[in-house]
Short mmCIF file of C-alpha atoms in Angstrom, two decimals:
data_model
loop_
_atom_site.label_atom_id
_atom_site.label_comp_id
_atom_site.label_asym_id
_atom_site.label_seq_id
_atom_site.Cartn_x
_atom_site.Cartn_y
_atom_site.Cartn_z
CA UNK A 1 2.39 8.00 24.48
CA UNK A 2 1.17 4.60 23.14
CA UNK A 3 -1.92 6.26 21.13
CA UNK A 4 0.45 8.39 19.86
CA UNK A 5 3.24 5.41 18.89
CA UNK A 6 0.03 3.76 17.92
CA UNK A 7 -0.90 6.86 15.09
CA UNK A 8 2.96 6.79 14.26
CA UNK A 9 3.13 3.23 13.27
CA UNK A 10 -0.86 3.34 11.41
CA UNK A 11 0.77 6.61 9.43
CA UNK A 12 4.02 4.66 8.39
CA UNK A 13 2.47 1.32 7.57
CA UNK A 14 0.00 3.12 5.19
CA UNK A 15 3.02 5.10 3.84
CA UNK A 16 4.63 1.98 3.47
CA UNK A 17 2.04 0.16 1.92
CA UNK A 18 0.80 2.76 -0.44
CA UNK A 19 4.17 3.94 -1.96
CA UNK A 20 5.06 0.66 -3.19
CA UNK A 21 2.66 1.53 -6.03
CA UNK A 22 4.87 4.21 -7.07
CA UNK A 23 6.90 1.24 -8.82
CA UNK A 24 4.12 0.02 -11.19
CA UNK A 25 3.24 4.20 -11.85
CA UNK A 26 7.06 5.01 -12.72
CA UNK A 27 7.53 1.99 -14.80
CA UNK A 28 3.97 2.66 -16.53
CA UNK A 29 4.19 6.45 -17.21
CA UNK A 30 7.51 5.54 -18.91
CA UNK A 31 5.81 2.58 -21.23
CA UNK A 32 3.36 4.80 -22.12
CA UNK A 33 5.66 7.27 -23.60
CA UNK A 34 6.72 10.08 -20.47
CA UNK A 35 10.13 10.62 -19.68
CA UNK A 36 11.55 9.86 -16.52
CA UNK A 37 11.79 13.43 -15.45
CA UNK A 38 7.78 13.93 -16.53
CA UNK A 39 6.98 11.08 -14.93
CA UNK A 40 8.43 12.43 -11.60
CA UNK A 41 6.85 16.13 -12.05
CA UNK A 42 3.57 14.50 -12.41
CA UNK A 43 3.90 12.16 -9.17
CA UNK A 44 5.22 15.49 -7.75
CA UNK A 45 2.96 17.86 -8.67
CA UNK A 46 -0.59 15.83 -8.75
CA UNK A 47 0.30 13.58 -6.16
CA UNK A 48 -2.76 11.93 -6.12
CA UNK A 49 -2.19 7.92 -7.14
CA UNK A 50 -5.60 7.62 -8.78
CA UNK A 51 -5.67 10.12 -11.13
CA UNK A 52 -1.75 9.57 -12.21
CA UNK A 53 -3.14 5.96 -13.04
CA UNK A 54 -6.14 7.35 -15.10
CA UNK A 55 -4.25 9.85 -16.80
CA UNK A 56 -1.37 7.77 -17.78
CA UNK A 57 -3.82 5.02 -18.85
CA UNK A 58 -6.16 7.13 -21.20
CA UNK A 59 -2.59 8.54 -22.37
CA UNK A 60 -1.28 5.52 -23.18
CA UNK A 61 -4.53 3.97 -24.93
CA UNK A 62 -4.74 7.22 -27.29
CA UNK A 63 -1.85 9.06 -27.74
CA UNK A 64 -1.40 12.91 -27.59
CA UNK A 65 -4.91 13.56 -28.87
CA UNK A 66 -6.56 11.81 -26.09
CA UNK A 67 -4.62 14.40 -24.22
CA UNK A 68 -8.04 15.87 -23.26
CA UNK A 69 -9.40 13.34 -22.61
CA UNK A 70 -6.90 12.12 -19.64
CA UNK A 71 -6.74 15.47 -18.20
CA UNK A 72 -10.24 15.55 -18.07
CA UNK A 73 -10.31 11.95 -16.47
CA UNK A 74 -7.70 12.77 -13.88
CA UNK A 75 -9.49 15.39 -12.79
CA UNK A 76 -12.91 14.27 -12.20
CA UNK A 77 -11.15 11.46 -9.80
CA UNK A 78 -9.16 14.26 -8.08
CA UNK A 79 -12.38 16.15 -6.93
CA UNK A 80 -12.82 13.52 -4.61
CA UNK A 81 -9.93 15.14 -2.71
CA UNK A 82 -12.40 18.20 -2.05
CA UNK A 83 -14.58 16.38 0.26
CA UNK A 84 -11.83 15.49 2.23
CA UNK A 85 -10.09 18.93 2.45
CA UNK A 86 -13.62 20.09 4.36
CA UNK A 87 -13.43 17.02 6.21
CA UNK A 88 -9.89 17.58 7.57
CA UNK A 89 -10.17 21.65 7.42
CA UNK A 90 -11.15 21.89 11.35
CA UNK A 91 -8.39 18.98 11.95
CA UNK A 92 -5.82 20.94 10.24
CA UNK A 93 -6.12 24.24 12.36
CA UNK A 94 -5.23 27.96 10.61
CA UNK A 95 -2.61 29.41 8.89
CA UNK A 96 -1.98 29.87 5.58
CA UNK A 97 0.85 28.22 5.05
CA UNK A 98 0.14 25.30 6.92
CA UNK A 99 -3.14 25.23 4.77
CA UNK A 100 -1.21 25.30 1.46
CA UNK A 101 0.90 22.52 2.86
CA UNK A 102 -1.64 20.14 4.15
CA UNK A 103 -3.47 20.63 0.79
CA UNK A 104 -1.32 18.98 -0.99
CA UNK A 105 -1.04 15.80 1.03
CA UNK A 106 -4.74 15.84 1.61
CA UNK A 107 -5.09 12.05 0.09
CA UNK A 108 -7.86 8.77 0.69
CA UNK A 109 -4.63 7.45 3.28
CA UNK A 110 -3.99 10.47 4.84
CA UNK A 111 -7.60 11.35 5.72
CA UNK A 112 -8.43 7.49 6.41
CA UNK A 113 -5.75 7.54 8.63
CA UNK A 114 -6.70 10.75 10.49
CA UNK A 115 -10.24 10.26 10.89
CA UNK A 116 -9.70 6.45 12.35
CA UNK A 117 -8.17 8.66 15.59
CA UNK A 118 -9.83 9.06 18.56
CA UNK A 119 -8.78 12.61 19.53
CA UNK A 120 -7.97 15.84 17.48
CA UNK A 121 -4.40 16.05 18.55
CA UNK A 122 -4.20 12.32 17.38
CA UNK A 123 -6.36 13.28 14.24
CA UNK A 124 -3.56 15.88 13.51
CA UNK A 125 -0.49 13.41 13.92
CA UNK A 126 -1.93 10.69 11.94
CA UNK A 127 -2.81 13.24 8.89
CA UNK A 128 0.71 14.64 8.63
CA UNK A 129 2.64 11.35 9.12
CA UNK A 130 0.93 9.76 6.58
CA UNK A 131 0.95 12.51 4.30
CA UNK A 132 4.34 13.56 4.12
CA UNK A 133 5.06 9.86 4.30
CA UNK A 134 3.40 8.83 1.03
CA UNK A 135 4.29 11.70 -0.30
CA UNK A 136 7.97 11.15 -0.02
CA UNK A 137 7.39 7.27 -0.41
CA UNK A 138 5.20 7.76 -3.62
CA UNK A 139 7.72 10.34 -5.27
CA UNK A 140 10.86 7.66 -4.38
CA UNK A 141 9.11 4.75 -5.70
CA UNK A 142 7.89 6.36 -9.27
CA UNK A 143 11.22 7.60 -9.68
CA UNK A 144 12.71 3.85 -9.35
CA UNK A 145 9.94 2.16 -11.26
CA UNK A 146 10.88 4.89 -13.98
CA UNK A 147 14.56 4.35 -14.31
CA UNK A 148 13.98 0.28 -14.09
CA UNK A 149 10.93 0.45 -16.55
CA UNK A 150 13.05 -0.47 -19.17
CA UNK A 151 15.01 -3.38 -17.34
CA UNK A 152 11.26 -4.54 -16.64
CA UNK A 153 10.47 -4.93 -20.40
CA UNK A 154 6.85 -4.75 -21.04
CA UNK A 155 4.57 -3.85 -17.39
CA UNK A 156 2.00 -5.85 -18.64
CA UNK A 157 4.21 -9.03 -18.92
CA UNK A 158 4.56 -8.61 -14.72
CA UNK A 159 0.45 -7.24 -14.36
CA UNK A 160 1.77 -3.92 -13.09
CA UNK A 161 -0.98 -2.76 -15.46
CA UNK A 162 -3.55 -4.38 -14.09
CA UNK A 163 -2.42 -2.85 -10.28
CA UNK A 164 -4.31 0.47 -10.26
CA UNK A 165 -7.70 -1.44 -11.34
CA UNK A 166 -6.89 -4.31 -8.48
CA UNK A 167 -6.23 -1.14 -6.12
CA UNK A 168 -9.70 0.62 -7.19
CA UNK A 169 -11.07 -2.72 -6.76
CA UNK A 170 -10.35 -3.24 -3.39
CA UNK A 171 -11.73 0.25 -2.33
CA UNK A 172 -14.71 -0.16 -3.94
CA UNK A 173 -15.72 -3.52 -2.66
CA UNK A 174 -15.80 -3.16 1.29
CA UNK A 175 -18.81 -0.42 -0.27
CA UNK A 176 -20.82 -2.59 -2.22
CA UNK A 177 -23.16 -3.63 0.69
CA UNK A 178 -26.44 -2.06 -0.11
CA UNK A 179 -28.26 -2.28 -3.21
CA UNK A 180 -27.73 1.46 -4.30
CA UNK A 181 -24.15 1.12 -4.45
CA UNK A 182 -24.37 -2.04 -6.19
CA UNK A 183 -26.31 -0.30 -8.70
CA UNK A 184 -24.33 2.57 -9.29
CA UNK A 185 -21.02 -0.05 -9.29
CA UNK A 186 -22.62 -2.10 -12.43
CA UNK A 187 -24.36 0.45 -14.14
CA UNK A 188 -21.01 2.24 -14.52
CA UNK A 189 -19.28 -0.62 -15.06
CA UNK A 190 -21.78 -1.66 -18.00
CA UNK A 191 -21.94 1.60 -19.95
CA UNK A 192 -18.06 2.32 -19.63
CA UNK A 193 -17.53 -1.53 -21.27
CA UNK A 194 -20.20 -0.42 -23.39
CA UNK A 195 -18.57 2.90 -24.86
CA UNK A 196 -14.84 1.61 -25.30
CA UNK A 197 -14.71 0.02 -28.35
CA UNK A 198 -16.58 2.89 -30.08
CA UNK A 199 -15.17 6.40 -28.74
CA UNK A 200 -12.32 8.23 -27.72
CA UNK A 201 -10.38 6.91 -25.20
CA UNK A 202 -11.08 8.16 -21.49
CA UNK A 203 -14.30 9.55 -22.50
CA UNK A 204 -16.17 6.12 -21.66
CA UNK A 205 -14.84 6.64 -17.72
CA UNK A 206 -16.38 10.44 -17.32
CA UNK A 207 -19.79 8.71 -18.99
CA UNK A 208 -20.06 6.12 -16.71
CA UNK A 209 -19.00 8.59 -14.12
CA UNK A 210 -22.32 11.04 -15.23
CA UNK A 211 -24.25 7.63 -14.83
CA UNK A 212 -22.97 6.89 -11.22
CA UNK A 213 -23.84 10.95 -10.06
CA UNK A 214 -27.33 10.83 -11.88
CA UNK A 215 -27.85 7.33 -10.01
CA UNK A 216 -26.79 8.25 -7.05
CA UNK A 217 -27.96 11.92 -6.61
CA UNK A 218 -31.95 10.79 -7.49
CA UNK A 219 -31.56 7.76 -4.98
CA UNK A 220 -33.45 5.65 -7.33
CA UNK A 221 -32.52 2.11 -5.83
CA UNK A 222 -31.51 2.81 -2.16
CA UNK A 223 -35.06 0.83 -0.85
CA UNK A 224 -35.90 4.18 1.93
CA UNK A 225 -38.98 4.69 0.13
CA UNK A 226 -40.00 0.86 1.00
CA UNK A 227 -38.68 1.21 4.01
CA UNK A 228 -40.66 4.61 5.27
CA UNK A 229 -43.82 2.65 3.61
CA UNK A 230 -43.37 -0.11 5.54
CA UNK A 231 -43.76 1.08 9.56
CA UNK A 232 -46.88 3.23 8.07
CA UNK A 233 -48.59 0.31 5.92
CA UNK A 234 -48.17 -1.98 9.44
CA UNK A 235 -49.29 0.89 12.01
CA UNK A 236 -52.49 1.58 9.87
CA UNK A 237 -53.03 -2.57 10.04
#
């Protein structure tokens, strides 16, 4: 009973925690030109906090003809959510239904949550609570931060703009501990700075995005190589 009340209280905290950036979303998606009931069909129906920032962003910064390019932006963050459905697949169990369900909610906080638990049952609890939790949390805030986006004035004025980048921010950092990731971090980080002032908005994030694959699928700058070297070079001494 206390692991369980234990995987209750992790669930609702990160429920807690996450939803409040529904607020900056709402008010956001409505600066940049949605209406309050678009604003709430996209929290609803992409529910993923990430790519509602990047698409609302790239919207914002061009208008209805970077239209493909925000789709395009929101989706390549969303794919990220495909790892994690095979990672929580076996937690989740059968049916179809259930499936469909746990698809949706399959999130970075729901499957952070689960996989932190020691057992499946636990793994199980701590998926759904914090899925339906931010899921209901999210889709409350965005509506309020909608319908007070225009008491709020301008989002920037209160750095509700700058919240999804501090949010990316903070998950990226805890990774940058090896030199590969570091690597991958600035490169991207150079060549999307590099692209913005010259072409259409949101195409400078999928470049830099190419650039942290290529990087990271050849390995160039992990060190292994230097490290396998090194145990031969000093048994052949």
């Amino acid at each position: 009973m206390t692991a369980r009340r234990e995987a209750w209280r992790e669930g609702i905290g990160v429920a807690v925690a996450t939803s409040a950036y529904g607020i900056s979303f709402g008010a956001l998606a409505v600066a940049s030109g949605l209406d309050v009931w678009q604003t709430c069909v996209l929290s609803l129906v992409m529910f993923t906090g990430g790519s509602q920032f990047a698409f609302v962003g790239v919207f914002s910064a061009g208008g209805i003809v970077a239209l493909p390019s925000a789709i395009a932006s929101a989706v390549l963050l969303g794919v990220r959510n495909l790892a994690y459905g095979m990672r929580m697949s076996p937690i989740i169990g059968t049916g179809f239904w259930r499936r469909v369900a746990a698809a949706h909610v399959t999130i970075d906080e729901s499957t952070a949550v689960a996989i932190s638990q020691s057992t499946a049952p636990l793994r199980r609890l701590g998926f759904w609570v914090t899925g339906i939790g931010v899921f209901v949390g999210w889709n409350l805030t965005t509506l309020v931060g909608a319908l007070i986006g225009d008491v709020l004035g301008d989002p920037r004025a209160w750095g509700l703009d700058a919240a999804a980048a501090a949010a990316f921010l903070a998950l990226l950092w805890p990774r940058l501990k090896k030199r590969q990731a570091v690597v991958v971090g600035a490169a991207s980080a150079v060549v999307a700075a590099s692209l913005t002032p010259v072409i259409m908005p949101g195409l400078p994030v999928i470049v830099a995005a190419v650039v942290a694959i290529v990087v990271g699928w050849f390995n160039w700058f992990s060190g292994e190589r230097a490290e396998r070297r090194a145990p031969m070079n000093g048994a052949s001494a």
